[in-house]
Tab-separated table of C-alpha atoms and ligand atoms in Angstrom:
chain	number	residue	atom	x	y	z
A	14	MET	CA	181.560	174.070	263.983
A	15	GLU	CA	181.082	173.130	260.346
A	16	LYS	CA	180.034	176.054	258.113
A	17	LYS	CA	176.852	175.953	256.000
A	18	ASN	CA	177.148	174.955	252.413
A	19	ILE	CA	176.641	178.425	250.924
A	20	ASP	CA	178.288	179.960	247.827
A	21	TRP	CA	179.829	182.668	250.052
A	22	SER	CA	181.723	184.509	247.334
A	23	ASN	CA	178.577	185.120	245.292
A	24	LEU	CA	176.286	186.381	248.022
A	25	SER	CA	174.509	189.684	247.477
A	26	PHE	CA	173.294	191.970	250.246
A	27	GLY	CA	170.057	190.084	250.903
A	28	TYR	CA	168.122	188.268	253.576
A	29	ILE	CA	168.724	184.559	254.181
A	30	PRO	CA	166.901	183.397	257.292
A	31	THR	CA	169.043	181.418	259.703
A	32	GLU	CA	167.958	179.066	262.504
A	33	ALA	CA	168.095	181.341	265.541
A	34	ARG	CA	167.217	184.897	266.559
A	35	TYR	CA	166.877	186.762	269.874
A	36	VAL	CA	163.686	188.370	271.188
A	37	SER	CA	162.823	190.379	274.272
A	38	ASN	CA	159.474	192.080	275.083
A	39	TYR	CA	158.824	195.237	277.055
A	40	LYS	CA	155.605	195.270	279.061
A	41	ASN	CA	154.414	196.978	282.240
A	42	GLY	CA	157.489	199.241	282.219
A	43	ALA	CA	160.159	196.478	282.062
A	44	TRP	CA	162.035	194.278	279.576
A	45	ASP	CA	161.634	190.538	280.133
A	46	GLU	CA	164.702	188.318	280.390
A	47	GLY	CA	164.822	187.658	276.597
A	48	THR	CA	165.108	184.368	274.784
A	49	MET	CA	166.383	182.712	271.629
A	50	THR	CA	163.753	181.493	269.174
A	51	THR	CA	163.590	179.636	265.868
A	52	ASP	CA	160.436	181.581	264.892
A	53	ALA	CA	161.298	184.086	262.177
A	54	THR	CA	157.807	185.631	262.179
A	55	VAL	CA	156.379	188.396	264.364
A	56	THR	CA	152.676	188.511	265.375
A	57	ILE	CA	151.412	191.888	266.605
A	58	SER	CA	148.207	193.934	266.839
A	59	GLU	CA	146.856	195.339	263.598
A	60	CYS	CA	147.062	198.697	265.439
A	61	ALA	CA	150.657	198.337	266.683
A	62	GLY	CA	152.616	201.573	267.021
A	63	VAL	CA	155.123	200.442	264.442
A	64	LEU	CA	152.412	199.741	261.878
A	65	GLN	CA	150.535	202.975	262.387
A	66	TYR	CA	153.152	205.601	263.204
A	67	CYS	CA	156.447	203.923	262.319
A	68	GLN	CA	157.765	203.708	265.855
A	69	ALA	CA	160.824	201.655	265.108
A	70	CYS	CA	164.601	201.873	265.104
A	71	PHE	CA	167.422	199.516	264.215
A	72	GLU	CA	171.160	198.908	264.070
A	73	GLY	CA	173.526	197.185	261.717
A	74	LEU	CA	176.889	195.565	262.447
A	75	LYS	CA	178.883	192.624	261.171
A	76	ALA	CA	180.589	189.440	262.406
A	77	TYR	CA	183.764	188.250	260.715
A	78	THR	CA	185.952	185.170	260.769
A	79	THR	CA	189.506	186.425	261.371
A	80	GLU	CA	192.710	185.095	259.824
A	81	GLN	CA	193.253	183.288	263.148
A	82	GLY	CA	189.857	181.572	262.866
A	83	LYS	CA	188.131	183.586	265.605
A	84	THR	CA	184.574	184.891	265.286
A	85	VAL	CA	184.522	188.606	266.017
A	86	VAL	CA	182.297	191.653	265.832
A	87	PHE	CA	183.434	195.221	265.256
A	88	ARG	CA	182.780	197.862	267.951
A	89	PRO	CA	179.328	196.541	269.041
A	90	ASP	CA	179.411	198.872	272.062
A	91	LEU	CA	178.966	201.859	269.741
A	92	ASN	CA	175.900	200.236	268.114
A	93	ALA	CA	174.460	199.588	271.596
A	94	LYS	CA	174.909	203.285	272.509
A	95	ARG	CA	173.493	204.567	269.220
A	96	MET	CA	170.406	202.396	269.643
A	97	VAL	CA	169.774	203.956	273.065
A	98	ASP	CA	169.993	207.397	271.406
A	99	SER	CA	167.572	206.280	268.690
A	100	ALA	CA	165.109	204.875	271.224
A	101	LYS	CA	165.153	208.049	273.361
A	102	ARG	CA	164.454	210.295	270.373
A	103	LEU	CA	161.513	208.092	269.329
A	104	GLU	CA	160.047	207.904	272.917
A	105	MET	CA	160.832	204.203	273.163
A	106	PRO	CA	162.303	202.499	276.233
A	107	ALA	CA	166.076	202.023	275.744
A	108	PHE	CA	167.247	198.412	275.513
A	109	PRO	CA	170.118	198.282	278.029
A	110	GLU	CA	173.619	198.350	276.421
A	111	ASP	CA	174.848	195.285	278.308
A	112	ARG	CA	171.785	193.364	277.194
A	113	PHE	CA	172.292	194.495	273.587
A	114	LEU	CA	175.870	193.128	273.694
A	115	ASP	CA	174.677	189.865	275.291
A	116	ALA	CA	172.015	189.495	272.542
A	117	ILE	CA	174.707	189.937	269.855
A	118	ASP	CA	176.885	187.244	271.502
A	119	LYS	CA	173.989	184.832	271.749
A	120	VAL	CA	172.740	185.296	268.180
A	121	VAL	CA	176.146	185.126	266.526
A	122	ALA	CA	177.160	182.129	268.650
A	123	ALA	CA	173.894	180.291	267.771
A	124	ASN	CA	174.438	181.007	264.057
A	125	VAL	CA	178.219	180.532	263.873
A	126	ALA	CA	177.738	178.134	260.926
A	127	TYR	CA	176.553	181.160	258.955
A	128	VAL	CA	179.572	183.360	259.703
A	129	PRO	CA	181.340	183.311	256.348
A	130	PRO	CA	184.825	181.757	256.300
A	131	TYR	CA	187.947	183.978	256.304
A	132	GLY	CA	188.846	185.182	252.803
A	133	SER	CA	185.393	184.488	251.305
A	134	GLY	CA	184.574	188.195	250.868
A	135	ALA	CA	181.311	187.722	252.694
A	136	THR	CA	180.347	188.677	256.321
A	137	LEU	CA	177.521	188.033	258.709
A	138	TYR	CA	175.269	191.068	258.955
A	139	ILE	CA	173.640	191.527	262.322
A	140	ARG	CA	170.373	193.422	262.537
A	141	PRO	CA	169.160	194.424	266.032
A	142	TYR	CA	165.872	196.367	265.935
A	143	MET	CA	162.942	197.328	268.077
A	144	PHE	CA	159.381	198.502	267.499
A	145	GLY	CA	156.189	199.570	269.266
A	146	SER	CA	154.088	196.397	269.438
A	147	SER	CA	150.924	197.512	271.377
A	148	PRO	CA	147.966	199.270	269.793
A	149	VAL	CA	147.953	203.114	269.444
A	150	ILE	CA	145.404	205.075	267.469
A	151	GLY	CA	145.836	208.585	268.922
A	152	VAL	CA	149.311	209.808	268.062
A	153	LYS	CA	151.381	208.708	271.082
A	154	PRO	CA	154.100	206.224	271.995
A	155	ALA	CA	153.154	202.549	272.362
A	156	GLU	CA	153.171	201.006	275.807
A	157	GLU	CA	154.703	197.662	274.717
A	158	TYR	CA	157.772	197.013	272.608
A	159	GLN	CA	159.756	194.169	271.097
A	160	PHE	CA	163.529	194.067	270.617
A	161	ARG	CA	164.848	191.464	268.192
A	162	THR	CA	168.165	190.562	266.648
A	163	PHE	CA	168.605	188.339	263.565
A	164	VAL	CA	171.566	187.675	261.318
A	165	THR	CA	172.024	187.054	257.622
A	166	PRO	CA	175.157	186.285	255.616
A	167	VAL	CA	175.823	189.061	253.050
A	168	GLY	CA	178.056	189.992	250.191
A	169	PRO	CA	178.800	193.542	248.916
A	170	TYR	CA	176.138	196.241	249.343
A	171	PHE	CA	176.676	197.654	245.855
A	172	LYS	CA	176.723	195.213	242.928
A	173	GLY	CA	180.262	194.999	241.544
A	174	GLY	CA	181.898	195.189	244.991
A	175	ALA	CA	184.882	197.540	244.838
A	176	LYS	CA	183.996	199.031	241.429
A	177	PRO	CA	183.404	202.757	241.607
A	178	ILE	CA	179.699	203.783	241.524
A	179	THR	CA	177.831	206.767	240.052
A	180	ILE	CA	175.512	208.811	242.279
A	181	LYS	CA	173.179	211.676	241.660
A	182	VAL	CA	172.435	214.843	243.639
A	183	SER	CA	168.918	214.208	244.928
A	184	ASP	CA	166.092	216.729	244.678
A	185	PHE	CA	164.554	215.040	247.706
A	186	ASP	CA	165.634	215.715	251.272
A	187	ARG	CA	166.648	212.890	253.647
A	188	ALA	CA	166.455	214.686	256.964
A	189	ALA	CA	165.179	217.970	258.404
A	190	PRO	CA	167.610	220.211	260.376
A	191	ASN	CA	166.044	219.369	263.774
A	192	GLY	CA	164.550	216.041	262.655
A	193	THR	CA	165.727	212.417	262.957
A	194	GLY	CA	168.584	212.173	260.541
A	195	HIS	CA	171.115	211.583	263.345
A	196	ILE	CA	169.365	208.453	264.653
A	197	LYS	CA	168.706	205.071	262.979
A	198	ALA	CA	164.912	205.413	262.728
A	199	GLY	CA	163.181	203.186	260.186
A	200	LEU	CA	161.139	206.213	259.031
A	201	ASN	CA	164.314	207.847	257.632
A	202	TYR	CA	164.586	204.898	255.233
A	203	ALA	CA	160.886	204.789	254.367
A	204	MET	CA	161.069	208.389	253.195
A	205	SER	CA	164.197	207.637	251.109
A	206	LEU	CA	162.569	204.815	249.123
A	207	HIS	CA	161.023	207.035	246.472
A	208	ALA	CA	164.315	208.805	246.032
A	209	ILE	CA	166.322	205.625	245.709
A	210	VAL	CA	163.848	203.977	243.305
A	211	THR	CA	163.924	207.164	241.217
A	212	ALA	CA	167.712	207.223	241.222
A	213	HIS	CA	167.923	203.521	240.174
A	214	GLU	CA	165.367	204.103	237.361
A	215	GLU	CA	167.645	206.887	236.081
A	216	GLY	CA	170.605	204.550	236.154
A	217	PHE	CA	172.342	205.809	239.343
A	218	ASP	CA	173.553	203.664	242.194
A	219	GLU	CA	172.740	206.042	245.084
A	220	ASN	CA	171.769	209.557	246.031
A	221	MET	CA	173.847	212.377	247.421
A	222	TYR	CA	171.580	214.282	249.802
A	223	LEU	CA	172.218	217.964	250.481
A	224	ASP	CA	171.280	219.775	253.667
A	225	ALA	CA	167.558	220.425	253.641
A	226	ALA	CA	167.771	224.011	254.979
A	227	THR	CA	170.045	225.560	252.320
A	228	ARG	CA	170.620	222.755	249.791
A	229	THR	CA	174.207	223.938	249.509
A	230	ASN	CA	176.113	221.473	251.700
A	231	VAL	CA	176.835	217.751	251.341
A	232	GLU	CA	175.123	215.534	253.924
A	233	GLU	CA	175.221	211.778	253.199
A	234	THR	CA	173.637	209.064	251.101
A	235	GLY	CA	170.667	206.862	252.031
A	236	GLY	CA	172.865	204.376	253.877
A	237	ALA	CA	176.394	205.710	254.254
A	238	ASN	CA	178.482	208.771	255.166
A	239	PHE	CA	180.874	210.464	252.719
A	240	LEU	CA	184.677	210.589	252.818
A	241	PHE	CA	186.472	212.813	250.365
A	242	VAL	CA	190.217	213.049	249.753
A	243	THR	CA	191.755	216.381	248.615
A	244	LYS	CA	194.444	216.672	245.974
A	245	ASP	CA	196.999	217.103	248.740
A	246	ASN	CA	195.801	213.975	250.478
A	247	THR	CA	193.719	215.372	253.316
A	248	VAL	CA	190.684	213.287	254.272
A	249	VAL	CA	187.518	215.449	254.485
A	250	THR	CA	184.191	214.242	255.914
A	251	PRO	CA	180.959	216.298	256.240
A	252	LYS	CA	179.907	217.546	259.669
A	253	SER	CA	176.200	217.971	260.233
A	254	SER	CA	173.737	217.395	263.062
A	255	SER	CA	171.344	215.681	260.603
A	256	ILE	CA	173.563	212.848	259.375
A	257	LEU	CA	173.930	209.489	261.049
A	258	PRO	CA	177.112	209.330	263.196
A	259	SER	CA	178.554	206.384	261.295
A	260	ILE	CA	180.688	204.035	263.297
A	261	THR	CA	182.662	203.102	260.141
A	262	ARG	CA	183.355	206.807	259.464
A	263	ARG	CA	184.501	207.450	263.044
A	264	SER	CA	186.733	204.423	262.803
A	265	LEU	CA	188.172	205.504	259.437
A	266	VAL	CA	188.946	208.984	260.787
A	267	TYR	CA	191.000	207.259	263.525
A	268	VAL	CA	192.672	204.960	261.034
A	269	ALA	CA	193.503	207.869	258.730
A	270	GLU	CA	195.086	209.854	261.553
A	271	HIS	CA	196.722	207.122	263.612
A	272	TYR	CA	197.580	204.386	261.161
A	273	LEU	CA	198.150	206.350	257.927
A	274	GLY	CA	199.372	209.665	259.322
A	275	LEU	CA	196.870	211.638	257.245
A	276	LYS	CA	195.307	214.969	258.067
A	277	VAL	CA	191.523	214.731	258.643
A	278	GLU	CA	188.982	217.533	258.514
A	279	GLU	CA	185.450	217.019	259.813
A	280	ARG	CA	183.665	220.123	258.686
A	281	VAL	CA	180.857	221.584	256.566
A	282	VAL	CA	181.454	220.537	252.971
A	283	PRO	CA	179.856	222.947	250.424
A	284	PHE	CA	178.638	221.023	247.363
A	285	GLU	CA	180.583	223.585	245.287
A	286	GLU	CA	183.814	222.069	246.680
A	287	VAL	CA	183.048	218.508	245.567
A	288	LYS	CA	184.577	219.064	242.073
A	289	GLU	CA	187.896	219.973	243.774
A	290	PHE	CA	188.342	216.563	245.481
A	291	ALA	CA	190.549	213.784	244.084
A	292	GLU	CA	188.685	210.799	245.612
A	293	CYS	CA	185.318	210.052	247.102
A	294	GLY	CA	183.948	207.101	249.019
A	295	LEU	CA	180.826	206.038	250.895
A	296	CYS	CA	181.415	204.452	254.269
A	297	GLY	CA	179.181	202.343	256.458
A	298	THR	CA	178.752	198.857	257.851
A	299	ALA	CA	177.000	197.630	254.704
A	300	ALA	CA	179.024	199.800	252.252
A	301	VAL	CA	182.398	199.304	254.052
A	302	ILE	CA	184.056	201.904	251.797
A	303	SER	CA	182.490	201.957	248.378
A	304	PRO	CA	184.376	204.200	245.926
A	305	VAL	CA	182.387	206.867	244.008
A	306	GLY	CA	183.676	207.536	240.518
A	307	LYS	CA	181.144	210.137	239.425
A	308	VAL	CA	178.611	212.568	240.894
A	309	VAL	CA	175.918	213.918	238.578
A	310	ASP	CA	174.216	217.193	239.442
A	311	HIS	CA	171.264	217.681	237.128
A	312	GLY	CA	173.216	216.529	234.066
A	313	LYS	CA	176.507	218.130	235.071
A	314	GLU	CA	179.094	215.459	235.716
A	315	ILE	CA	181.813	215.625	238.379
A	316	CYS	CA	184.350	212.870	237.612
A	317	PHE	CA	186.946	212.116	240.278
A	318	ALA	CA	190.565	211.636	239.121
A	319	SER	CA	190.439	208.118	240.581
A	320	GLY	CA	188.208	207.154	237.668
A	321	MET	CA	185.625	204.441	237.175
A	322	GLU	CA	187.858	201.350	237.239
A	323	LYS	CA	189.272	201.169	240.733
A	324	MET	CA	189.453	202.818	244.140
A	325	GLY	CA	191.660	205.873	244.487
A	326	PRO	CA	194.928	205.273	246.313
A	327	THR	CA	193.985	206.807	249.646
A	328	ILE	CA	190.518	205.244	249.792
A	329	GLN	CA	192.194	201.932	248.983
A	330	LYS	CA	194.624	202.363	251.876
A	331	LEU	CA	191.793	203.229	254.253
A	332	TYR	CA	189.879	200.167	253.004
A	333	ASP	CA	192.838	197.832	253.362
A	334	THR	CA	193.610	199.050	256.881
A	335	LEU	CA	190.078	198.904	258.171
A	336	THR	CA	189.304	195.482	256.699
A	337	GLY	CA	192.785	194.285	257.900
A	338	ILE	CA	191.800	195.380	261.423
A	339	GLN	CA	188.403	193.673	261.160
A	340	MET	CA	189.852	190.403	259.782
A	341	GLY	CA	192.673	190.204	262.315
A	342	ARG	CA	195.536	190.938	259.919
A	343	ILE	CA	196.377	194.319	261.470
A	344	GLU	CA	196.480	195.043	265.189
A	345	ALA	CA	193.284	196.792	266.305
A	346	PRO	CA	193.038	199.744	268.651
A	347	GLU	CA	192.038	198.713	272.160
A	348	GLY	CA	188.410	197.641	272.416
A	349	TRP	CA	187.528	197.582	268.708
A	350	ILE	CA	187.326	193.842	268.222
A	351	HIS	CA	184.983	191.772	270.334
A	352	GLU	CA	185.460	188.016	270.216
A	353	ILE	CA	182.280	185.977	270.317
A	354	PRO	CA	182.387	183.268	272.905
A	355	VAL	CA	181.508	180.224	270.832
B	410	LIG	N1	174.341	206.738	257.228
B	410	LIG	C1	173.209	206.097	257.148
B	410	LIG	C2	171.989	206.822	256.714
B	410	LIG	C3	173.151	204.660	257.417
B	410	LIG	O1	172.031	204.001	257.283
B	410	LIG	C4	174.326	204.058	257.768
B	410	LIG	C5	174.344	202.610	258.083
B	410	LIG	O2	174.352	202.224	259.196
B	410	LIG	C6	175.514	204.763	257.847
B	410	LIG	C7	175.507	206.129	257.587
B	410	LIG	C8	176.801	204.130	258.257
B	410	LIG	O3	176.840	203.923	259.667
B	410	LIG	P1	177.704	202.760	260.295
B	410	LIG	O4	179.082	202.965	259.802
B	410	LIG	O5	177.562	202.941	261.743
B	410	LIG	O6	177.152	201.482	259.787
B	411	LIG	C1	174.236	199.581	257.569
B	411	LIG	O1	175.212	199.860	256.919
B	411	LIG	O2	174.301	198.741	258.501
B	411	LIG	C2	172.916	200.071	257.249
B	411	LIG	O3	172.091	199.991	258.054
B	411	LIG	C3	172.695	200.654	255.937
B	411	LIG	C4	171.477	200.098	255.264
B	411	LIG	C5	171.217	200.962	254.129
B	411	LIG	C6	171.711	198.673	254.837
């Protein structure tokens, strides 16, 4: 299929509506069979659960054109599972995993003209989401829900692509110890908006959130997990029950151990230790691995040895291996790459 005439290499991380999306409705205790639609708008009650009490969750994954010209998605089964976990925690009916995977196939296949060509630097971002659509006024779960999936072609999440960014230690908390930080609830992002706008106004690219209970340990950013590299080349990533279990991070841990032969530690990371690390990166579907050059803690600067010009050597190797697997240049572990039937 012929690709759309888009300036792929200059795309930012934004929303470009495409022709087709998937929608399924939950009513009377069951999901309907689902359908593709060209309608990019949603019409719901003024009192819908999502509008009153933020009953919504979402996922994010990407489709790629490989070196061999195939259209593939990366580990969609893990997004399907995580969305079930998110739904359960928010008292929403789970969207079945096999139906989630089928929706991804259908939406990517219907929009294959929007999957950026191999080597363009862009990807097709896939956004499955669901929300309470029926009216609720007392605080309780909705009775009806809608699951949708749309796609949009995207470039790098951070302006400047692979250039190291500067982040600040936030005075705001992202997630409470027994709250919703471990699921992909829209409300986690609503409450981070003031923190990110504040950080941007102060000239920072992102926030480093600390654990809300003690404010001594590193958690994550608003949209990505942390990876650190020690001076003796061990990869360290924070362990916490209030961070999102990033699929990219879990994949990079595997890549570090099995492809690069590196030691990996998933453990509590005291903020005090950050100044000892040689490299730092943010990992996620949108962020891929974005290098961090500097962390600022109330005016005190922590500058990583990797500097502000390029990725550190180990973060670069992790990036090259992961993107090589995603783009079909490096053999993937069993089950990581799902080819879209187009
Ligand atoms: N942490 C947060 C808060 C996120 O929103 C995301 C994005 O999905 C991630 C981490 C990275 O997760 P994943 O690698 O599964 O995209
Ligand atoms: C993703 O990486 O898919 C996310 O959902 C992060 C979001 C901040 C864009």
